[in-house]
XYZ file of C-alpha atoms in Angstrom:
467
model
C 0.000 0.000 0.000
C 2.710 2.278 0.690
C 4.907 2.079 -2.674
C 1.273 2.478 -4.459
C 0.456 5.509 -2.653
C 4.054 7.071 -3.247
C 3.299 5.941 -6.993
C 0.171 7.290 -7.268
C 0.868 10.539 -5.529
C 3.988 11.036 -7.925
C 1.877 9.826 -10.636
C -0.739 12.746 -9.838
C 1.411 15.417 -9.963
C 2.741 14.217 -13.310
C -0.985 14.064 -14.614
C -1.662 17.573 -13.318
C 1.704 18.613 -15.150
C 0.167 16.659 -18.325
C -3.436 18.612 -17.927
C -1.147 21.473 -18.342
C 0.659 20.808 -21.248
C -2.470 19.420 -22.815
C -4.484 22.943 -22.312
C -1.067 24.747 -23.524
C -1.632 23.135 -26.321
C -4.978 23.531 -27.162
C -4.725 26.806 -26.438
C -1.938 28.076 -28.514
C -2.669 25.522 -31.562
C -6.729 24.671 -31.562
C -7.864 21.537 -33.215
C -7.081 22.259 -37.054
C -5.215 19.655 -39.229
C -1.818 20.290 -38.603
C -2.370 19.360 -34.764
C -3.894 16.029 -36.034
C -0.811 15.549 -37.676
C 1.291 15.902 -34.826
C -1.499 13.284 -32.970
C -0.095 10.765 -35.359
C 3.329 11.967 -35.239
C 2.820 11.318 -31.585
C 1.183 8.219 -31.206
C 3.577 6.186 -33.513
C 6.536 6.321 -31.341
C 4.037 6.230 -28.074
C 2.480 2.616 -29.594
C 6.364 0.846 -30.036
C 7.235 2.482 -27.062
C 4.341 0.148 -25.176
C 6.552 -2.803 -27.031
C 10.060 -1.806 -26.061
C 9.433 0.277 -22.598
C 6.940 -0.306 -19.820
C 4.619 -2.719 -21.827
C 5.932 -5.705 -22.727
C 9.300 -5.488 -22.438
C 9.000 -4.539 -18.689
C 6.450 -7.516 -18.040
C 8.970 -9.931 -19.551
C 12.056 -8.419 -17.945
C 10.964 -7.838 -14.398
C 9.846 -11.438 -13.228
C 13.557 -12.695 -15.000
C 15.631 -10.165 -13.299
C 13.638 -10.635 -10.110
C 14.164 -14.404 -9.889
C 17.641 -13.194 -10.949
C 17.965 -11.374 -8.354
C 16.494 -13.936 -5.779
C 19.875 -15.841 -6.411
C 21.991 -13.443 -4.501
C 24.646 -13.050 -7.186
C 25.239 -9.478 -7.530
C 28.103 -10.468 -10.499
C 25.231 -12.701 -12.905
C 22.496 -9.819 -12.304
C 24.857 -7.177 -12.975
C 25.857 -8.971 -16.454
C 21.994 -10.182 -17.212
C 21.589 -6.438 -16.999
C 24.391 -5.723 -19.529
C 23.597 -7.773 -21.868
C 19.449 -7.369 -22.008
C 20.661 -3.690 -22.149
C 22.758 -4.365 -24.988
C 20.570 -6.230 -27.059
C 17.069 -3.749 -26.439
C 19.824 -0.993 -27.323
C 20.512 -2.373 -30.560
C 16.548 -3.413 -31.381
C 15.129 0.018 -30.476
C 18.345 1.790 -32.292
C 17.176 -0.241 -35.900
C 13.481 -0.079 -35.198
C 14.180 4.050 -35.139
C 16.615 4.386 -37.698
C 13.789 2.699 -39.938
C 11.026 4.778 -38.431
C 12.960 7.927 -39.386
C 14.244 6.625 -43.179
C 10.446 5.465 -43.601
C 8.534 8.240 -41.791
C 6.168 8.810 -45.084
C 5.361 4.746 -45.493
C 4.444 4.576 -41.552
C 2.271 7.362 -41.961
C 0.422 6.021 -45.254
C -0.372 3.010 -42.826
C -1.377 4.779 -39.678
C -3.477 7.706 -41.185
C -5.001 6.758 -45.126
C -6.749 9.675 -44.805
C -3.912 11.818 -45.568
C -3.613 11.206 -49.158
C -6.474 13.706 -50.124
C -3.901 16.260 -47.871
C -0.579 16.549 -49.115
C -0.166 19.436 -46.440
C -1.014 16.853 -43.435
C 0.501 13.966 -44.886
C 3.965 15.920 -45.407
C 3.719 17.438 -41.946
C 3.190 14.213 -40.068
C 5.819 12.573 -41.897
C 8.240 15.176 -41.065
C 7.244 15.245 -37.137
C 7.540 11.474 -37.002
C 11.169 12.032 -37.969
C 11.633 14.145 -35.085
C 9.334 12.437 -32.354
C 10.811 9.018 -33.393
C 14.260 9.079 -31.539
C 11.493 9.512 -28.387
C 11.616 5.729 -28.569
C 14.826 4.977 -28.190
C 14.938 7.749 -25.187
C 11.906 6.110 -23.631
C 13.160 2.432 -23.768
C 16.451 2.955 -21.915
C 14.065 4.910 -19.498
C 12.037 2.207 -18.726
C 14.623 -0.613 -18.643
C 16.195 2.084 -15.872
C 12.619 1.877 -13.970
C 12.666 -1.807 -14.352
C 15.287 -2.203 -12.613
C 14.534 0.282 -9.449
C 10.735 -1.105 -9.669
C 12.166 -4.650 -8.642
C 14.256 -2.734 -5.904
C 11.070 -1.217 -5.079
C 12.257 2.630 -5.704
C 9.230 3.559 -7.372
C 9.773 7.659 -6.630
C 12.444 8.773 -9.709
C 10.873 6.137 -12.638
C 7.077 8.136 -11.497
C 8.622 11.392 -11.783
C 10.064 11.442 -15.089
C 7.033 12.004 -17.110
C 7.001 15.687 -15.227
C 9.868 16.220 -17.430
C 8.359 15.098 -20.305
C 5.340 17.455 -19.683
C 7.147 20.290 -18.674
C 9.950 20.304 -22.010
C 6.670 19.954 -24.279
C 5.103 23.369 -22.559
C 8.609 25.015 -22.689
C 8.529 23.825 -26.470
C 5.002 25.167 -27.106
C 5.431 28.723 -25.798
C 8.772 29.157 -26.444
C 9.862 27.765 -29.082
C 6.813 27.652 -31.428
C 7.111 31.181 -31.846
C 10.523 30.944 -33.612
C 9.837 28.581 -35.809
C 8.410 28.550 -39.412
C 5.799 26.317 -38.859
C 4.614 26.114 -34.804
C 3.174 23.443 -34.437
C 6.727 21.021 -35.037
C 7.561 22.987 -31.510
C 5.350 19.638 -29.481
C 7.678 17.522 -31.724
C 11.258 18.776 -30.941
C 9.629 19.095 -27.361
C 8.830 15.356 -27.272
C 12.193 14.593 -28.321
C 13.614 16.874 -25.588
C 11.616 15.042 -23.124
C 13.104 11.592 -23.847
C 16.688 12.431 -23.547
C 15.844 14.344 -19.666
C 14.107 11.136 -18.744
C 16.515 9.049 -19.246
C 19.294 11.322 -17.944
C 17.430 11.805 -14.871
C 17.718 7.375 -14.042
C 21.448 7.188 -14.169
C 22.380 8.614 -10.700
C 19.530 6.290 -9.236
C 21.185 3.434 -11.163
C 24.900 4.081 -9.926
C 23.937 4.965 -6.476
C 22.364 0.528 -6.684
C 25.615 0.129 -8.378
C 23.677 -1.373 -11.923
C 24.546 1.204 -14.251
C 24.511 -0.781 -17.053
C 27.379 -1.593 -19.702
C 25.360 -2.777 -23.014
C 26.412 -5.863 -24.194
C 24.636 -7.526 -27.169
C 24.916 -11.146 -26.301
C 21.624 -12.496 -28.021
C 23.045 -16.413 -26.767
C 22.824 -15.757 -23.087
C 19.873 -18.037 -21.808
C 18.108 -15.592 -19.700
C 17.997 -12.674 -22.541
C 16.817 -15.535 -24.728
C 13.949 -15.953 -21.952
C 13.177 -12.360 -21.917
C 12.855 -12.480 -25.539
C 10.778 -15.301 -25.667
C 8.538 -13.924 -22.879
C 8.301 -10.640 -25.144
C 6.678 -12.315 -28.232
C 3.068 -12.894 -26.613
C 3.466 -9.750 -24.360
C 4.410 -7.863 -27.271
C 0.306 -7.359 -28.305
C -1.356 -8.313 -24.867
C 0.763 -5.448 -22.670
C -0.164 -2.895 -25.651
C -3.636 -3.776 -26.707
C -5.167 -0.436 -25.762
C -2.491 1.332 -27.702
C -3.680 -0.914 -30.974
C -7.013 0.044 -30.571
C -5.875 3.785 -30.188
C -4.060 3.710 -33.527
C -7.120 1.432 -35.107
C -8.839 4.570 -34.176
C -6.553 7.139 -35.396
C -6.387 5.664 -39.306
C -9.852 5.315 -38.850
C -10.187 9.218 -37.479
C -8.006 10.654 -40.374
C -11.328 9.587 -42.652
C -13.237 12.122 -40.429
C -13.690 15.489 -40.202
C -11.082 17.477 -39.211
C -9.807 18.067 -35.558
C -11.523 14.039 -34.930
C -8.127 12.733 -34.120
C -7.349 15.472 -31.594
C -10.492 15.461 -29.562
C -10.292 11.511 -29.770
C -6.755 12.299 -28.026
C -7.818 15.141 -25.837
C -10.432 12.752 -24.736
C -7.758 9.675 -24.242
C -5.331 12.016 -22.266
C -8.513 12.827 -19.509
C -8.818 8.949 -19.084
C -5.135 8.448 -17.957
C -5.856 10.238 -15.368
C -7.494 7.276 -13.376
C -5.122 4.959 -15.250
C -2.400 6.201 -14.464
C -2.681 7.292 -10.992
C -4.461 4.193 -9.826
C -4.566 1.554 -12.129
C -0.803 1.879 -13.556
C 0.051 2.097 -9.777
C -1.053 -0.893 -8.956
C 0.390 -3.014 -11.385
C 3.479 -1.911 -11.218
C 3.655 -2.471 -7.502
C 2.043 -5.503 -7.745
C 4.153 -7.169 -10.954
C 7.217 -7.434 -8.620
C 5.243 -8.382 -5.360
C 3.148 -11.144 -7.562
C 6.593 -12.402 -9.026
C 8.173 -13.057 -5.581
C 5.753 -14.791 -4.142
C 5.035 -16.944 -7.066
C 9.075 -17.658 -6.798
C 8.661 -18.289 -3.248
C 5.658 -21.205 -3.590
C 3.446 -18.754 -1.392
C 0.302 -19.392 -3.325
C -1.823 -17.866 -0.659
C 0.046 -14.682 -0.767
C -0.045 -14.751 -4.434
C -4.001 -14.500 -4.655
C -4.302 -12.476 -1.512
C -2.413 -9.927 -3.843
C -4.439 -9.985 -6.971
C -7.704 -9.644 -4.970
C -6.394 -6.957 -3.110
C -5.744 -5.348 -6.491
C -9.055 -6.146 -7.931
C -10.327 -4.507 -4.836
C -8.458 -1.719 -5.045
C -9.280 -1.407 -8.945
C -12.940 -1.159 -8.982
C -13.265 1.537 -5.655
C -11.170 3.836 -7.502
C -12.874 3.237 -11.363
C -16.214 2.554 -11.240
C -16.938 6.324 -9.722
C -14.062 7.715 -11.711
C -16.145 6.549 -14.542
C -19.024 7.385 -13.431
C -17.849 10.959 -12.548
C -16.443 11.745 -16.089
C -19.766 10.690 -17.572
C -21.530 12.920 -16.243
C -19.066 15.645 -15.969
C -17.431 15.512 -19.702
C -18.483 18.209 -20.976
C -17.805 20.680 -18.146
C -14.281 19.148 -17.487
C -13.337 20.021 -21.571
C -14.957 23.400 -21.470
C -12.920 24.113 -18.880
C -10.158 22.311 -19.430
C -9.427 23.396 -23.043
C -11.915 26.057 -24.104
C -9.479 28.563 -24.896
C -8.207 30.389 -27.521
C -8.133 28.649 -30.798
C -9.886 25.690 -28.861
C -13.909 26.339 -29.570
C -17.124 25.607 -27.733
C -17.605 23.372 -30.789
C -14.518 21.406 -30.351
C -15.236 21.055 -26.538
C -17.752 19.611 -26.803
C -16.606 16.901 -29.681
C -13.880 15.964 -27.107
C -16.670 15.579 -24.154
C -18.782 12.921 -26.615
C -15.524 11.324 -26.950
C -14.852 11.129 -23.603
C -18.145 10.451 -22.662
C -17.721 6.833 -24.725
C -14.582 6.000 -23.804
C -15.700 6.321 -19.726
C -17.668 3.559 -20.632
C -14.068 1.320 -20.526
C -12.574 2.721 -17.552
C -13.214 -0.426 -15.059
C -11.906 -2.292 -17.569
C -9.067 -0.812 -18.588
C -7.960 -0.431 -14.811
C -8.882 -3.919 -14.130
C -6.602 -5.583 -16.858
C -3.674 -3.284 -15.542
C -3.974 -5.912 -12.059
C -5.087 -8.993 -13.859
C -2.398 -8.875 -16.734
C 0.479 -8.913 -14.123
C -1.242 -12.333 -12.505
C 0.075 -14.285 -15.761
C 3.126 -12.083 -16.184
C 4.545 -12.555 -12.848
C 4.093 -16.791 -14.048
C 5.940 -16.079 -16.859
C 3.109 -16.697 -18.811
C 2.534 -14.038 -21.192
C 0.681 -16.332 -24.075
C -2.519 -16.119 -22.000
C -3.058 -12.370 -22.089
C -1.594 -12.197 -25.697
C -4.689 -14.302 -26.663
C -7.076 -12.354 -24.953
C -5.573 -9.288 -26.659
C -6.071 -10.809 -29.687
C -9.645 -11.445 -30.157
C -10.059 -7.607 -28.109
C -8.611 -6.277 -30.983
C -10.585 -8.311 -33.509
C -13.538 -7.051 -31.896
C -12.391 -3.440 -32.297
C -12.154 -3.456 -35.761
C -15.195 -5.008 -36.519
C -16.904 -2.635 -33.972
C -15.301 0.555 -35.372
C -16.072 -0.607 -39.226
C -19.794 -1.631 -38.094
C -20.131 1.755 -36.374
C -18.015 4.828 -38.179
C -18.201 3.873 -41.601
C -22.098 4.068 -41.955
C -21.875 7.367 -39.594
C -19.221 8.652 -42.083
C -20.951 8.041 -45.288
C -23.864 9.576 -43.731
C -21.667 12.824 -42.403
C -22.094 12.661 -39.106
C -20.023 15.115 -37.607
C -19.461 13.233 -34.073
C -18.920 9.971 -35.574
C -15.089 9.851 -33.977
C -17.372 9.003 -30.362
C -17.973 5.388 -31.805
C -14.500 4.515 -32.094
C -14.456 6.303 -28.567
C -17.032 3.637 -27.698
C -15.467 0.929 -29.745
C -12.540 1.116 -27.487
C -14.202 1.434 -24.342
C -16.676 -1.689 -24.697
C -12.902 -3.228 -26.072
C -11.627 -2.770 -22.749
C -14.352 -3.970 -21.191
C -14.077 -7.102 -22.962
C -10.023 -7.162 -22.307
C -10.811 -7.696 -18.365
C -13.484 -10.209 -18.971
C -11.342 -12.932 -20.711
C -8.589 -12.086 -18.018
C -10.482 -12.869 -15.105
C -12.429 -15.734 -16.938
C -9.242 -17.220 -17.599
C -7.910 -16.929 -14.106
C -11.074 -18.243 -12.382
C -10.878 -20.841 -15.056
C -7.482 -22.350 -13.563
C -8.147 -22.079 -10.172
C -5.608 -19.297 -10.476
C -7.433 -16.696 -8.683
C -10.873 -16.426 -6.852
C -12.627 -13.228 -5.412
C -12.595 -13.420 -1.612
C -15.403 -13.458 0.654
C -17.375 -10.075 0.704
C -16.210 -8.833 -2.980
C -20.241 -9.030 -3.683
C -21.533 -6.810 -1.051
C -18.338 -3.977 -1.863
C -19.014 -4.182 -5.395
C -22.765 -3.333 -5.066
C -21.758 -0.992 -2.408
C -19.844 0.760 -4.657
C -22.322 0.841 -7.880
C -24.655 2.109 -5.111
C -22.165 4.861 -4.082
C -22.195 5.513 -7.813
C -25.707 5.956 -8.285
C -25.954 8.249 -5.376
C -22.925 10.478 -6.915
C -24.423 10.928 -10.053
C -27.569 11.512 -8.501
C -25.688 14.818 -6.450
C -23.229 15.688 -9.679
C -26.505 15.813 -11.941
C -28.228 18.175 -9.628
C -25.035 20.142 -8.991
C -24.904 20.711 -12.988
């Protein structure tokens, strides 16, 4: 409880820091097509970095280095270290040098919608050579919070994204100004913001002693392990990011500013995420991982169902709350400037349907790490498989009728699309656990979970009247 509340506290000062650079940005650049492009610009780099950072490669790496660690042998963990930082240095160094040489490709994929806009199309190619160095940045970050997670620092590796807030403001207001176009400001600040994130690990690292020396030694069993681990994790650790980008190509059909009030609209949901349900499993992924190591079975489920616990009193009013306060929280949030009533309240319909999600995308942040921490990551990369199925059918029953009938707010059923996506993520998780006996819900779940819709009901009640 006490490395998730110095998580989550951390972790809410780097959302308010985020809710700042998100209103800077609406702000000083609106929702026009240019800031769409820089959406996909973004999100590129942001989906590979849920492969190579804290998405799969940290669910493969932690339990290895843990049991690593178990051992006692300061020597082997300092050269496992070496050498899984040598070889994720060399795969994120060719996956970005490929990004950059191919920038106009990756964009033909990501956003087909471009081709009617040679104007977007250019300018998203040219930001994704800029943002996609991030990556590499970002994935030496996180092996860095890997390794202080399983040491249980969890204060610097929660603090980082500040920075990465904080360089993209700097960028917007003072460097936009000086350049020819503004709006590549967010990129170069993105950049910015990978290289002070990482910097910021290596005294944390070298005061443990584990600075690492990269090493590529692909041979070595246990980097062959963590490799192997990776493969199923790669999709089931980043299967909201899938159905992000599912929704950005199918956004850049849409009207313009639909991929930036889809994102406006993501960023409000990490809020919750990431201050509760990203807590929690990345406290638990280490705890689980132990225990299982240890044979303490008991301990094991006593810490998913804590979790689970822990996950639905923080998101079933969270998603209750944004429901019914949407569109107030975007007026105010980012109804400024070149940011319109209008495009407020496109951004509240989207967040409105994603909301729907919120339980479970929190609850598949504690379940996932129940199969990681068994070094089982081919279980949640099948369940992430037929979620994302289900997305694309969903968003090509739902949007493409809505868009041949121009329907301005069609971009809220991919919002919804994802949502009932995530919903569907945490259902095969926990049907799978209960399935194998791996985990049960403890006496009394029942009665707290219809406390808690009851709670709900009563809030909504009071928020609806207070509107």
């Amino acid at each position: 409880l006490r490395s998730t509340v110095v998580f989550s506290g951390l972790t809410f000062l780097s959302r308010l820091s985020g809710y700042a650079r998100d209103m800077v940005q609406a702000i000083v650049f609106g929702a026009t097509g240019l800031t769409d492009a820089f959406v996909v610009a973004y999100r590129i780099p942001n989906f590979l970095r849920r492969i190579f950072a804290e998405g799969a490669f940290a669910q493969a790496f932690v339990p290895v280095f843990t049991a690593a660690r178990a051992t006692g042998d300061r020597a082997a963990l300092k050269q496992l270290l070496d050498r899984i930082a040598g070889t994720l240095c060399a795969a994120v160094l060719l996956v970005t040098g490929l990004g950059m040489v191919a920038a106009p490709g990756v964009v033909a994929v990501f956003a087909p919608g471009y081709f009617d806009d040679p104007e977007r199309f250019g300018m998203a190619s040219d930001m994704l050579r800029i943002t996609f160095p991030y990556l590499f940045f970002i994935s030496m970050t996180a092996l860095a919070g890997g390794v202080l997670n399983s040491f249980h620092r969890f204060a610097i590796p929660a603090l980082t994204p500040i920075l990465h807030n904080l360089a993209v403001i700097a960028a917007a207001i003072w460097l936009a100004p000086l350049l020819d176009v503004p709006v590549k400001a967010l990129a170069w600040g993105v950049f910015a913001a990978g290289a002070l994130q990482l910097l910021i690990q290596i005294p944390a690292l070298m005061r443990l002693g584990l600075l690492p020396r990269p090493r590529l030694v692909i041979g070595d069993p246990d980097v062959r392990r963590v490799l192997r681990l990776m493969g199923p994790a790669v999709l089931s650790a980043s299967v909201a990011q899938v159905n992000l980008l599912v929704g950005t190509a199918f956004a850049s059909l849409l009207v313009v500013g639909s991929q930036t009030w889809l994102y406006l609209a993501d960023r409000l949901l990490e809020f919750p995420i990431g201050m509760i349900g990203v807590a929690l499993g990345t406290v638990l992924l280490p705890t689980l991982s132990k225990r299982y190591a240890a044979g303490d079975n008991d301990g094991y489920r006593q810490s998913i169902d804590w979790g689970v616990r822990w996950s639905l009193l923080a998101s079933l009013p969270a998603a209750t709350g944004l429901i019914v306060l949407a569109e107030p929280i975007c007026a105010t949030l980012y109804q400024h400037g070149r940011f319109t009533a209008f495009d407020a309240q496109m951004a509240a319909w989207a967040l409105i349907a994603l909301s729907v999600g919120l339980p479970g995308f929190m609850l598949s942040k504690v379940l996932a790490p129940a199969f990681f921490a068994r070094q089982d990551t081919t279980t949640p990369m099948r369940a992430a498989i037929v979620v994302v199925i289900v997305n694309i059918a969903l968003v090509s029953a739902l949007v493409l009728p809505l868009r041949a009938r121009g329907v301005v707010g069609a971009h809220a059923a991919i919002a919804l699309s994802t949502g009932l996506g995530g919903l569907l993520h945490a259902g095969l998780l926990w049907w799978w656990l209960r399935r194998r006996s791996i985990y049960r819900a403890a006496e009394g779940s029942g009665r707290l979970l219809l406390a808690v819709i009851v709670a709900c009901v009563v809030m909504a009640a009071v928020l609806i009247a207070g509107r």
